Coordinates of C-alpha atoms in Angstrom, one line a residue:
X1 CA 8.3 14.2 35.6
X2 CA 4.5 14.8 34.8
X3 CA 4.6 17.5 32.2
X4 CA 1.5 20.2 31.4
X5 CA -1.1 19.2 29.0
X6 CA -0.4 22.1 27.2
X7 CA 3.5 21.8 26.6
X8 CA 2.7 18.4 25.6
X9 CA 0.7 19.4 22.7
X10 CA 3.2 21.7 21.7
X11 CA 5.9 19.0 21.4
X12 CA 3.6 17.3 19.1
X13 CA 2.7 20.2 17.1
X14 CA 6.4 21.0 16.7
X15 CA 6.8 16.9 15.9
X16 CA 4.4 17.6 13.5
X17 CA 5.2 20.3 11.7
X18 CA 8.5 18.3 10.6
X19 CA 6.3 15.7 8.7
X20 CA 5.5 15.9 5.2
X21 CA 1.8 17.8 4.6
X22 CA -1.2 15.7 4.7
X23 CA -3.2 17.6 2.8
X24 CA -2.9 20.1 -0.2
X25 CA -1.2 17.4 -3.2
X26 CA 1.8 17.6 -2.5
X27 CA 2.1 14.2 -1.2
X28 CA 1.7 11.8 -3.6
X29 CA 2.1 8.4 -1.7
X30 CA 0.5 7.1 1.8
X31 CA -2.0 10.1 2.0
X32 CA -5.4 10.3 0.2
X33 CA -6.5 13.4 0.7
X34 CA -10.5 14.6 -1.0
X35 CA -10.2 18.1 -0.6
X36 CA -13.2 18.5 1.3
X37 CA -12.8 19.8 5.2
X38 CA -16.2 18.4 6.4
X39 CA -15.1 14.8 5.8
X40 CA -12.1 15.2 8.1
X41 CA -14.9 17.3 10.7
X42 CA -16.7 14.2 10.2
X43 CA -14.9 11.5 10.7
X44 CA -13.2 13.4 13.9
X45 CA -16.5 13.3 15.2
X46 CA -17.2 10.0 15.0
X47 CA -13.9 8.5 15.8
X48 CA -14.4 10.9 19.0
X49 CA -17.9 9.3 19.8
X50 CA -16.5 5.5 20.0
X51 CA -13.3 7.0 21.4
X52 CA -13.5 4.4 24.6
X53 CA -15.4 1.8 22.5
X54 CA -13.5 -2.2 22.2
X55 CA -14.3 -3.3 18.8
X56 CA -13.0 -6.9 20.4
X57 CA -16.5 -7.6 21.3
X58 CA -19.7 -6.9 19.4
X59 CA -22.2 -8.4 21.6
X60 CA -21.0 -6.3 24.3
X61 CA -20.6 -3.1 22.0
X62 CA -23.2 -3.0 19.5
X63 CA -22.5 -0.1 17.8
X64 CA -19.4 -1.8 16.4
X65 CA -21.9 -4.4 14.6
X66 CA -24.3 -1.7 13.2
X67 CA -21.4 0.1 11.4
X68 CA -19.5 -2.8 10.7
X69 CA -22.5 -4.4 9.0
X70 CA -23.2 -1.3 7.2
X71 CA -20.0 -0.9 5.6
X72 CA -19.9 -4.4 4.3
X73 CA -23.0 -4.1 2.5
X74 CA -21.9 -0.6 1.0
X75 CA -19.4 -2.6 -0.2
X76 CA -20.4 -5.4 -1.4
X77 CA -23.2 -3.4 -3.3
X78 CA -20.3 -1.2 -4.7
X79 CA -17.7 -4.1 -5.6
X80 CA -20.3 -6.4 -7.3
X81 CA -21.2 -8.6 -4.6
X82 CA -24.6 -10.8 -4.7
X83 CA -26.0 -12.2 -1.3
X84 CA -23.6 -14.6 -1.0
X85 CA -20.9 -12.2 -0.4
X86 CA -19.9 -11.9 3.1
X87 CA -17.1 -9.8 4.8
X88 CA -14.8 -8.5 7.5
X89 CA -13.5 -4.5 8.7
X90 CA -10.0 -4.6 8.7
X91 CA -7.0 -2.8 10.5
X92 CA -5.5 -1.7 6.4
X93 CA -4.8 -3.8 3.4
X94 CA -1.6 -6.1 5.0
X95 CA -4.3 -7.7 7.7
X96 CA -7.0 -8.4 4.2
X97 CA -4.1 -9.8 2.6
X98 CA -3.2 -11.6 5.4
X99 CA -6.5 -13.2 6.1
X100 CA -7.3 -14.1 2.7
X101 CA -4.2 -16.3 2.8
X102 CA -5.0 -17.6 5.6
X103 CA -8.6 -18.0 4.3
X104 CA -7.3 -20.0 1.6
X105 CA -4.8 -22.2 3.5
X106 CA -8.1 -23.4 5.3
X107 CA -9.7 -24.6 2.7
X108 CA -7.1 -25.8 0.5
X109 CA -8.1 -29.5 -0.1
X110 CA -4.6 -30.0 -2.1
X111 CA -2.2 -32.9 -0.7
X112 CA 1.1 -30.8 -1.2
X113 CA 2.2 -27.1 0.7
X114 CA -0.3 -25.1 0.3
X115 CA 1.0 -21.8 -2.0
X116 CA 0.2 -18.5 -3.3
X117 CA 0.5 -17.8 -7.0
X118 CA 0.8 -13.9 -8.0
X119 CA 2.2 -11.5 -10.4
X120 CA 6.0 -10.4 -9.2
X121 CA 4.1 -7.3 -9.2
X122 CA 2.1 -8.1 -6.3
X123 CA 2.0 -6.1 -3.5
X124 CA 4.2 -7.1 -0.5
X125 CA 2.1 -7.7 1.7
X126 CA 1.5 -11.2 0.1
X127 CA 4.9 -11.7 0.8
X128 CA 4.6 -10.7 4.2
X129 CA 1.5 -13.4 4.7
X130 CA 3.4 -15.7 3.2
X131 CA 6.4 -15.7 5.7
X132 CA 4.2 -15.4 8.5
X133 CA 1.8 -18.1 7.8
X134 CA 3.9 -20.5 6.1
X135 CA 3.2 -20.6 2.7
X136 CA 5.2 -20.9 -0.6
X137 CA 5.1 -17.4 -3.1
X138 CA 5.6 -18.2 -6.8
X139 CA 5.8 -15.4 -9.1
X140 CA 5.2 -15.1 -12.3
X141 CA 7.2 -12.2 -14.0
X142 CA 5.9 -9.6 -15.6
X143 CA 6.8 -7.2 -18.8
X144 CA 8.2 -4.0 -18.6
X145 CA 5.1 -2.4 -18.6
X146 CA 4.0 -3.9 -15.5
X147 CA 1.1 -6.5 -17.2
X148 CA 1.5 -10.2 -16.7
X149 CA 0.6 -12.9 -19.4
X150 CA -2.8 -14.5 -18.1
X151 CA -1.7 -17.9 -19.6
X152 CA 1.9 -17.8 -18.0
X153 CA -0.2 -17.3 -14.2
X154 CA -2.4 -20.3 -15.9
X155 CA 0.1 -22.4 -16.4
X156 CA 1.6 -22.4 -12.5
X157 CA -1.2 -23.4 -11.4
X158 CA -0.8 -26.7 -9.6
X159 CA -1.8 -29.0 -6.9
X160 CA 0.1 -26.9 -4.2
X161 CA -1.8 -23.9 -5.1
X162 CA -4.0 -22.7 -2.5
X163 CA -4.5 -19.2 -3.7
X164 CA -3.8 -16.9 -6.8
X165 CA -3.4 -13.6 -6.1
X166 CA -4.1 -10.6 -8.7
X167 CA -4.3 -7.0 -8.8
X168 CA -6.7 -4.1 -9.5
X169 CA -4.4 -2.8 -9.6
X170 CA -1.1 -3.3 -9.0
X171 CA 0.4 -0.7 -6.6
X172 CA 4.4 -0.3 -9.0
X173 CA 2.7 0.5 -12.5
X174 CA -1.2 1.4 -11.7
X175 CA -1.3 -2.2 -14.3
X176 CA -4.8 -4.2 -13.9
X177 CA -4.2 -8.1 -14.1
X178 CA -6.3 -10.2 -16.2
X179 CA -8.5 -11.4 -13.6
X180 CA -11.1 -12.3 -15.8
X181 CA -9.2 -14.9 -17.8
X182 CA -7.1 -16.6 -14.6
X183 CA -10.0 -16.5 -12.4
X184 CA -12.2 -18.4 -14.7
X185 CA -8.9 -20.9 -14.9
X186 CA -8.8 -21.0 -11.5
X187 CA -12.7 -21.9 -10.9
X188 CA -12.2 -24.6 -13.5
X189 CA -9.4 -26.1 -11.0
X190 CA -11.0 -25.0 -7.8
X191 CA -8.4 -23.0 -6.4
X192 CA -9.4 -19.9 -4.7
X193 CA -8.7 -16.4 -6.2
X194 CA -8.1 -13.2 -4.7
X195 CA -8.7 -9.6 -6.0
X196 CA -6.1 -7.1 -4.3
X197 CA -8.5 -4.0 -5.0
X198 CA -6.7 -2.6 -2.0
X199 CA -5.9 0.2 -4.1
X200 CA -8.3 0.6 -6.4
X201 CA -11.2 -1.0 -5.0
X202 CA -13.0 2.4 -4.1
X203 CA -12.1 4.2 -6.9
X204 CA -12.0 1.6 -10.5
X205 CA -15.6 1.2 -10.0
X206 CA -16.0 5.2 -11.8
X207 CA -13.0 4.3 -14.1
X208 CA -14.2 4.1 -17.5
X209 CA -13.4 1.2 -20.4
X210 CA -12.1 -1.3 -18.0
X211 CA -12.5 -5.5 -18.3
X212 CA -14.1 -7.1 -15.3
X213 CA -12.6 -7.3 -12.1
X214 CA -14.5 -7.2 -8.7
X215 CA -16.8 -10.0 -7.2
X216 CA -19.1 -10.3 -10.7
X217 CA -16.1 -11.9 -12.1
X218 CA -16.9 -15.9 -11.8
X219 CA -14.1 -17.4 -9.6
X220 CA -12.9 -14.5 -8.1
X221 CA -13.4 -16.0 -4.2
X222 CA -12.3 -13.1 -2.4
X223 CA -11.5 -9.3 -2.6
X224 CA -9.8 -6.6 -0.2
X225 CA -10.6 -2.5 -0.8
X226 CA -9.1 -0.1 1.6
X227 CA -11.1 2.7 2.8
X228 CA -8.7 5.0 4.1
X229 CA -7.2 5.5 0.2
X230 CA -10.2 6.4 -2.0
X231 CA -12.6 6.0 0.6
X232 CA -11.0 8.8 2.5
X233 CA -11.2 7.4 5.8
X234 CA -8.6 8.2 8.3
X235 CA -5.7 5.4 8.7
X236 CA -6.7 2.1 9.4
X237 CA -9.4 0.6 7.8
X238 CA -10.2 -1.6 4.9
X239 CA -12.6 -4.5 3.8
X240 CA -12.2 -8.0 3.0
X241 CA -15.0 -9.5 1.0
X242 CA -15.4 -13.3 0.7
X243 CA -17.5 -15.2 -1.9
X244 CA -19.7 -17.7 0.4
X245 CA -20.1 -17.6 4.2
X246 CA -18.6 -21.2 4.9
X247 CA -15.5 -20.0 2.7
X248 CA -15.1 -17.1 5.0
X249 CA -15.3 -19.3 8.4
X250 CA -11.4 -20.2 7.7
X251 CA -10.3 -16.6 8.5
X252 CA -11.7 -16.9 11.9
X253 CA -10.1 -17.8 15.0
X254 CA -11.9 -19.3 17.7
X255 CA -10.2 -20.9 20.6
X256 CA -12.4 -22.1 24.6
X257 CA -9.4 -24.0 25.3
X258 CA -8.1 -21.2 28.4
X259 CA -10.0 -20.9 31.5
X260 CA -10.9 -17.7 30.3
X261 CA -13.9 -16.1 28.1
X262 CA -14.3 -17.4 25.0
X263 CA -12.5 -15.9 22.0
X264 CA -13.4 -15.3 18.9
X265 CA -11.8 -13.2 16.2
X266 CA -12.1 -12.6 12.2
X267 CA -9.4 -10.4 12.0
X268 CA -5.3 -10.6 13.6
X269 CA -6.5 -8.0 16.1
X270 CA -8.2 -9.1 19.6
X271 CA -8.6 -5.9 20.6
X272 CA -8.8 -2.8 18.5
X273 CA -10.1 0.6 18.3
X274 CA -13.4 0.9 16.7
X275 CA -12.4 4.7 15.5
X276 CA -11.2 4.1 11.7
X277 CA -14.2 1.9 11.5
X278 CA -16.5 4.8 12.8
X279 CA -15.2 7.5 10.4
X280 CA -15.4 5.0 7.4
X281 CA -18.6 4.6 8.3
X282 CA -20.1 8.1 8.7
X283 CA -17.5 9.1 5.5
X284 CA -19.3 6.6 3.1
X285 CA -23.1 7.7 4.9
X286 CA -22.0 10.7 3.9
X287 CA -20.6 10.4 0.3
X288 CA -22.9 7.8 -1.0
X289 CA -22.2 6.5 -4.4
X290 CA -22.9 9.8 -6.1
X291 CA -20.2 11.5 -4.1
X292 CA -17.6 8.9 -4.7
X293 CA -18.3 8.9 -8.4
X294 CA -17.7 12.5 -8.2
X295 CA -14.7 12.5 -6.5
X296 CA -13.2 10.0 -9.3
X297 CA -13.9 12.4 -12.0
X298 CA -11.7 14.8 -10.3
X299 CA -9.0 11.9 -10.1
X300 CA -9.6 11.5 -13.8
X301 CA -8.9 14.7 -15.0
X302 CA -6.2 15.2 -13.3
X303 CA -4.7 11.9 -14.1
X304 CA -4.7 13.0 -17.7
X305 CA -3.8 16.0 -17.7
X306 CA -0.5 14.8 -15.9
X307 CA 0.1 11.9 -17.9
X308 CA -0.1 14.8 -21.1
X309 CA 2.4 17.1 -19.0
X310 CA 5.2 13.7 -18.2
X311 CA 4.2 12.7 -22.0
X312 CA 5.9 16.1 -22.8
X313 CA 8.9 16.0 -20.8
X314 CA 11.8 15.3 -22.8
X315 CA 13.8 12.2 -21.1
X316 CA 11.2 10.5 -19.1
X317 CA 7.9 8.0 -20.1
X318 CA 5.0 7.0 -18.1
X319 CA 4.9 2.8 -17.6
X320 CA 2.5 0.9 -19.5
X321 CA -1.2 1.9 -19.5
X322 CA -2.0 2.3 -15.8
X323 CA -5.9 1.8 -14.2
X324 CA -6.3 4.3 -11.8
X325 CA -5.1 7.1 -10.8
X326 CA -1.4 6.5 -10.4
X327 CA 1.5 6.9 -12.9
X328 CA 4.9 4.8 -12.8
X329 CA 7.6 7.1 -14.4
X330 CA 10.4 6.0 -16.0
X331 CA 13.5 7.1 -18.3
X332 CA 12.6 7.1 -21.3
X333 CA 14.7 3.9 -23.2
X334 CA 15.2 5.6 -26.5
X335 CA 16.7 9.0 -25.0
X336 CA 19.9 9.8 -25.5
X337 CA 22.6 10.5 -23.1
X338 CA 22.4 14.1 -22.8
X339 CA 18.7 14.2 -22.8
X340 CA 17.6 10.9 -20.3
X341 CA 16.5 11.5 -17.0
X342 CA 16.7 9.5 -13.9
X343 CA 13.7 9.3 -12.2
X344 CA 14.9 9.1 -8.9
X345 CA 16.9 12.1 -9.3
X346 CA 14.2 13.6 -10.6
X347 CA 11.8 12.7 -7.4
X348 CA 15.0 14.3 -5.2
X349 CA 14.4 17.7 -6.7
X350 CA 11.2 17.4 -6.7
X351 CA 11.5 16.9 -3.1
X352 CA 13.6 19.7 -3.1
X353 CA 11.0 22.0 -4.3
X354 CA 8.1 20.6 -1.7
X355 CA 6.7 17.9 -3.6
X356 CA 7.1 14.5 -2.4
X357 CA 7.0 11.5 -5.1
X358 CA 8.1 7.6 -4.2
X359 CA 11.1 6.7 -5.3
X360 CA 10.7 2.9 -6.5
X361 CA 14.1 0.7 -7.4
X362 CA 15.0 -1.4 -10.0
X363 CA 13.9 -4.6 -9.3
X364 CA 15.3 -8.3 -10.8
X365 CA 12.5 -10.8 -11.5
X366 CA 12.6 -14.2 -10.9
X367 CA 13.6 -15.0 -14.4
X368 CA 16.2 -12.3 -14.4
X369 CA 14.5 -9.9 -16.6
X370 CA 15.1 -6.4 -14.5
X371 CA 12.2 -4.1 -14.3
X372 CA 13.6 -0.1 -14.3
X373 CA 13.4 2.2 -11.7
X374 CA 10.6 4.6 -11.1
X375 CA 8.8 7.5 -9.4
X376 CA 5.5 6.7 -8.9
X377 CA 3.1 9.3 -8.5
X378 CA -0.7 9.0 -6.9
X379 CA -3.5 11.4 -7.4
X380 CA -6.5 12.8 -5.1
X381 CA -9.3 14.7 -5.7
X382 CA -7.4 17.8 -4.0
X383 CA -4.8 17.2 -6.8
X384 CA -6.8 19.1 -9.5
X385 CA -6.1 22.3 -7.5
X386 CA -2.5 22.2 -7.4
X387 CA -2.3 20.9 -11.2
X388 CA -0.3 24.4 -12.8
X389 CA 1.9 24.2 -10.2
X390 CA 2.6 20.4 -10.0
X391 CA 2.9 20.5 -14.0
X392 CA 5.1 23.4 -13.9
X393 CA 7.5 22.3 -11.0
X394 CA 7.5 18.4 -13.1
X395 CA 8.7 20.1 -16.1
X396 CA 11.2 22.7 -14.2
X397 CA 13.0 19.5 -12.1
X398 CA 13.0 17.6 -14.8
X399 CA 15.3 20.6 -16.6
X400 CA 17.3 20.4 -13.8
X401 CA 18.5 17.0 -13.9
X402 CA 18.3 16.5 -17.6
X403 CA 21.3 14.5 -19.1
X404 CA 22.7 13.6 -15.4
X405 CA 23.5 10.4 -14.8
X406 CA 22.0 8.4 -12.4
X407 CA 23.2 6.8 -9.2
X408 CA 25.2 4.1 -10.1
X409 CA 24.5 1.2 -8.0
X410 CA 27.9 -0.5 -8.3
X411 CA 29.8 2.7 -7.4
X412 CA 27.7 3.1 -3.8
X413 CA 28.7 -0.2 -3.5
X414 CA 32.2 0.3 -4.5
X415 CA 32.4 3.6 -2.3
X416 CA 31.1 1.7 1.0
X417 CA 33.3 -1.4 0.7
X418 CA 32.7 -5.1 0.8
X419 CA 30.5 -4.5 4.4
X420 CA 28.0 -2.6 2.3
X421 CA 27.7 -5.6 0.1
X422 CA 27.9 -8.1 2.7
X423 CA 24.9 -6.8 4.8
X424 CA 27.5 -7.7 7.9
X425 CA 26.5 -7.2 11.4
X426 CA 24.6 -4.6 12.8
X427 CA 27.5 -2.5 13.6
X428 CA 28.4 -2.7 10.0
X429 CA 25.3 -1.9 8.8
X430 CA 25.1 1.1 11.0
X431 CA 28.4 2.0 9.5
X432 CA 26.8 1.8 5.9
X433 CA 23.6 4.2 6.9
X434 CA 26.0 7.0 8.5
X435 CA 27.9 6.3 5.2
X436 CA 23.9 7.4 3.3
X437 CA 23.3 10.3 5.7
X438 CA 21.0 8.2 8.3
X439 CA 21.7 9.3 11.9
X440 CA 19.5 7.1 14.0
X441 CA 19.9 9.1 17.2
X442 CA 18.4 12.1 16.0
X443 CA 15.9 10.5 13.5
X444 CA 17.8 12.3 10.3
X445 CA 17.6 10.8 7.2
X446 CA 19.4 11.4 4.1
X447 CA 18.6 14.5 2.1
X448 CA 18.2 12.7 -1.3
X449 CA 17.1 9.2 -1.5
X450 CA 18.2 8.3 -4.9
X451 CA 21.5 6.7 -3.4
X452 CA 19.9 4.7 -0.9
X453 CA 17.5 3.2 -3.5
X454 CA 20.4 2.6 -5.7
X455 CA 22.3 0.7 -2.9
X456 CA 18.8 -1.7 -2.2
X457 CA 19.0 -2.0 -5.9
X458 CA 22.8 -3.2 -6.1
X459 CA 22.3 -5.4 -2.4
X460 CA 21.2 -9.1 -2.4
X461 CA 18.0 -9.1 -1.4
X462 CA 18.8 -10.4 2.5
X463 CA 21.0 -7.6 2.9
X464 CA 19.3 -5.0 1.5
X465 CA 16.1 -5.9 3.7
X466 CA 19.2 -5.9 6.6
X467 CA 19.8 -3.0 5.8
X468 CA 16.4 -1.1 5.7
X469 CA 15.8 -3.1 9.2
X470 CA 17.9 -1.3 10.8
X471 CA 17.1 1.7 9.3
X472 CA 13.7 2.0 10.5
X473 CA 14.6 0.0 13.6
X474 CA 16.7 3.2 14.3
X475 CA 14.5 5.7 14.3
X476 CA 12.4 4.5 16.4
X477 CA 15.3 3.2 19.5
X478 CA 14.7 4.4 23.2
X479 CA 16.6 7.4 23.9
X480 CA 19.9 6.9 26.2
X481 CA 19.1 9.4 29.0
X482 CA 20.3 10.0 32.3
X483 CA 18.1 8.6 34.8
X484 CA 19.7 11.1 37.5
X485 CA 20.0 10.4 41.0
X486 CA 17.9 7.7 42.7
X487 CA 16.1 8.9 45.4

């Protein structure tokens, strides 16, 4: 039945009141909020001008040209680029990823499979690209405070190496790879080699006492920012930037072989919505440089002044030295029994109190060498106005779960029987998540997520991404509903 416009806005108000807030800091993963109202008034306005507008087709919509045009050389100027840098508007960071593997498969001259070499600490969209496109993934471990060795990523590379991936920086630990090093390595052995600023790409360019990283860098080929983090533009939108237009012609796709119109696309999508281009547009017309560079020295402070507060906290340690505005928690090794803390209990009371951290889990490398569990924590400009009370609620929680052990991996496993370890079918694995608290019917998820992460932890790696299939597959499964009587 047709309903009213107006009870259909109320459903998705109440929808939305259930979601975690957007803005305010006390989200500190997926949202990237600046604290400033007219940039949201902004870029609803001009997503709301292009609303009907098919960013398929520039030639027929020229508006999507102008602002695409303009963004890319905002960029470029921003990220180091010289007139031979050349790029694309993108959907978010997996599609840059995604193309700048497939960018590289193009050209790779190599007589072997073409491959990506990265840190294990590369994000997963790389893993993603390689799955879909075909392509080997070799990673090279990294230490427990998130930085790789540039002369172990050196010494992978082969003739099978299409692409080497690095980070700036890498989403786990906030850690910058030594892209100056491998990229001049890779130049020397002309292999491509990609910067995955996706992160930080709008953001380290007002971080202070950093080594080279964006397009300046000789042999660094490629490079993807995402505006909708620090360039506060509305989900989806990002950048891919590629060193040398004939490079940058094996993203494309291009195809007259149909009897219908020609196509010819840059990016995955055929047709898209020209919205999250729009805002990003108006949002860095808006800012400039000057109002980005003042936005980052909010992130600063109150980077610091956090990293100070978790220095303080008895039990727990910040990983590494991270670039950026994001902080990797961790127990602290040397504390004792009674005065460790598990960070992922930690994040559950936090969550508890109304502040919502992301709960990372331990991870084996390649080489066997396990990398700890952590909260990580990301910070926005609107984050400096909340800092007494985040500090103060970090420190309180952190009380609270002082000295309690963590989740045991082993016992979750032990608790939901050899199914839980198997993966088994899908009935078994819906077994295993009403076990963890997931009802997919309803949508409810458990109340604390530190024993799910421990069980993806303790699962081999097939059936722990099984398991988190389902999970997701769940929520989102048609509704069984009586059709009533047919007429």
């Amino acid at each position: 039945m047709p309903q009213d416009a107006q009870a259909i806005l109320d459903q998705l108000r109440s929808w939305r009141a259930q979601d975690a807030p957007t803005h305010g800091g006390h989200v500190m993963s997926y949202v990237y909020d600046s604290g400033l109202a007219e940039l949201d008034a902004l870029a609803a306005q001009a997503m709301a001008l292009v609303q009907p507008v098919n960013g398929l087709d520039p030639t027929m919509f020229t508006s999507v040209a102008h602002m695409e045009r303009d963004l890319i050389t905002f960029a470029r100027d921003l990220l180091g680029g010289d007139r031979t840098v050349v790029g694309t508007a993108t959907s978010g960071g997996t599609e840059s990823s995604l193309l700048a593997v497939k960018t590289a498969r193009a050209n790779h001259r190599g007589t072997a499979r073409s491959g990506i070499l990265a840190p294990a600490s590369v994000h997963a969209a790389f893993h993603k690209a390689a799955e879909y496109l075909g392509l080997s993934l070799d990673l090279v471990p990294v230490g427990r405070n998130g930085q790789v060795d540039a002369e172990a990523v050196i010494a992978r590379m082969g003739p099978d190496t299409a692409l080497v991936v690095l980070s700036a920086p890498s989403y786990p630990h906030g850690a910058l790879d030594p892209i100056e090093q491998v990229a001049a390595a890779a130049l020397a052995r002309g292999i491509d080699c990609h910067v995955d600023a996706c992160f930080g790409g709008w953001i380290l360019p007002f971080w202070d006492g950093l080594p080279p990283w964006d397009l300046s860098v000789p042999g660094v080929t490629s490079l993807a920012a995402d505006l909708h983090k620090y360039g506060y533009a509305p989900k989806g939108i990002s950048v891919l930037l590629t060193k040398g237009a004939q490079r940058q012609r094996g993203q494309y796709f291009a195809t007259t072989d149909w009897p219908g119109y020609p196509v010819v696309n840059p990016t995955l999508l055929g047709s898209k919505s020209a919205a999250p281009l729009a805002a990003a547009w108006a949002i860095t017309r808006h800012l400039g440089v000057g109002g980005y560079a003042a936005l980052a020295e909010s992130c600063k402070r109150s980077t610091a002044a956090l990293a100070a507060c978790i220095k303080g906290i008895e039990g727990l340690e910040v990983v590494g030295s991270p670039a950026g505005p994001l902080l990797a928690v961790a127990r602290d090794p040397g504390a004792g029994e009674r005065s460790g803390i598990d960070p992922h209990l930690w994040a559950d009371r936090l969550a508890a109190s109304g502040w919502h951290l992301q709960l990372q889990p331990g991870y084996r490398q390649p080489d066997g060498s396990w990398l700890a569990r952590t909260t990580h924590l990301t910070f926005t400009p609107v984050t400096e106005s909340v800092l007494p009370q985040l500090c103060a609620a970090l420190a309180t929680c952190a009380d609270e779960v002082r000295g309690v052990a963590g989740v045991d991996p082993q016992q979750v496993l032990a608790a939901l029987g050899q199914s839980g370890a198997a993966g088994g079918e899908s009935d078994e694995v819906q077994r295993v998540l009403s076990a963890m608290g997931v009802s997919p019917g309803d949508g409810s998820l458990p109340k604390d997520m530190a024993p799910l992460l421990a069980l993806v932890e303790a699962l081999p790696r097939e059936a722990s991404g099984k398991l988190l299939i389902e999970l997701l597959a769940g929520l989102v499964a048609p509704l069984d509903r009586d059709p009533g009587p047919k007429p």
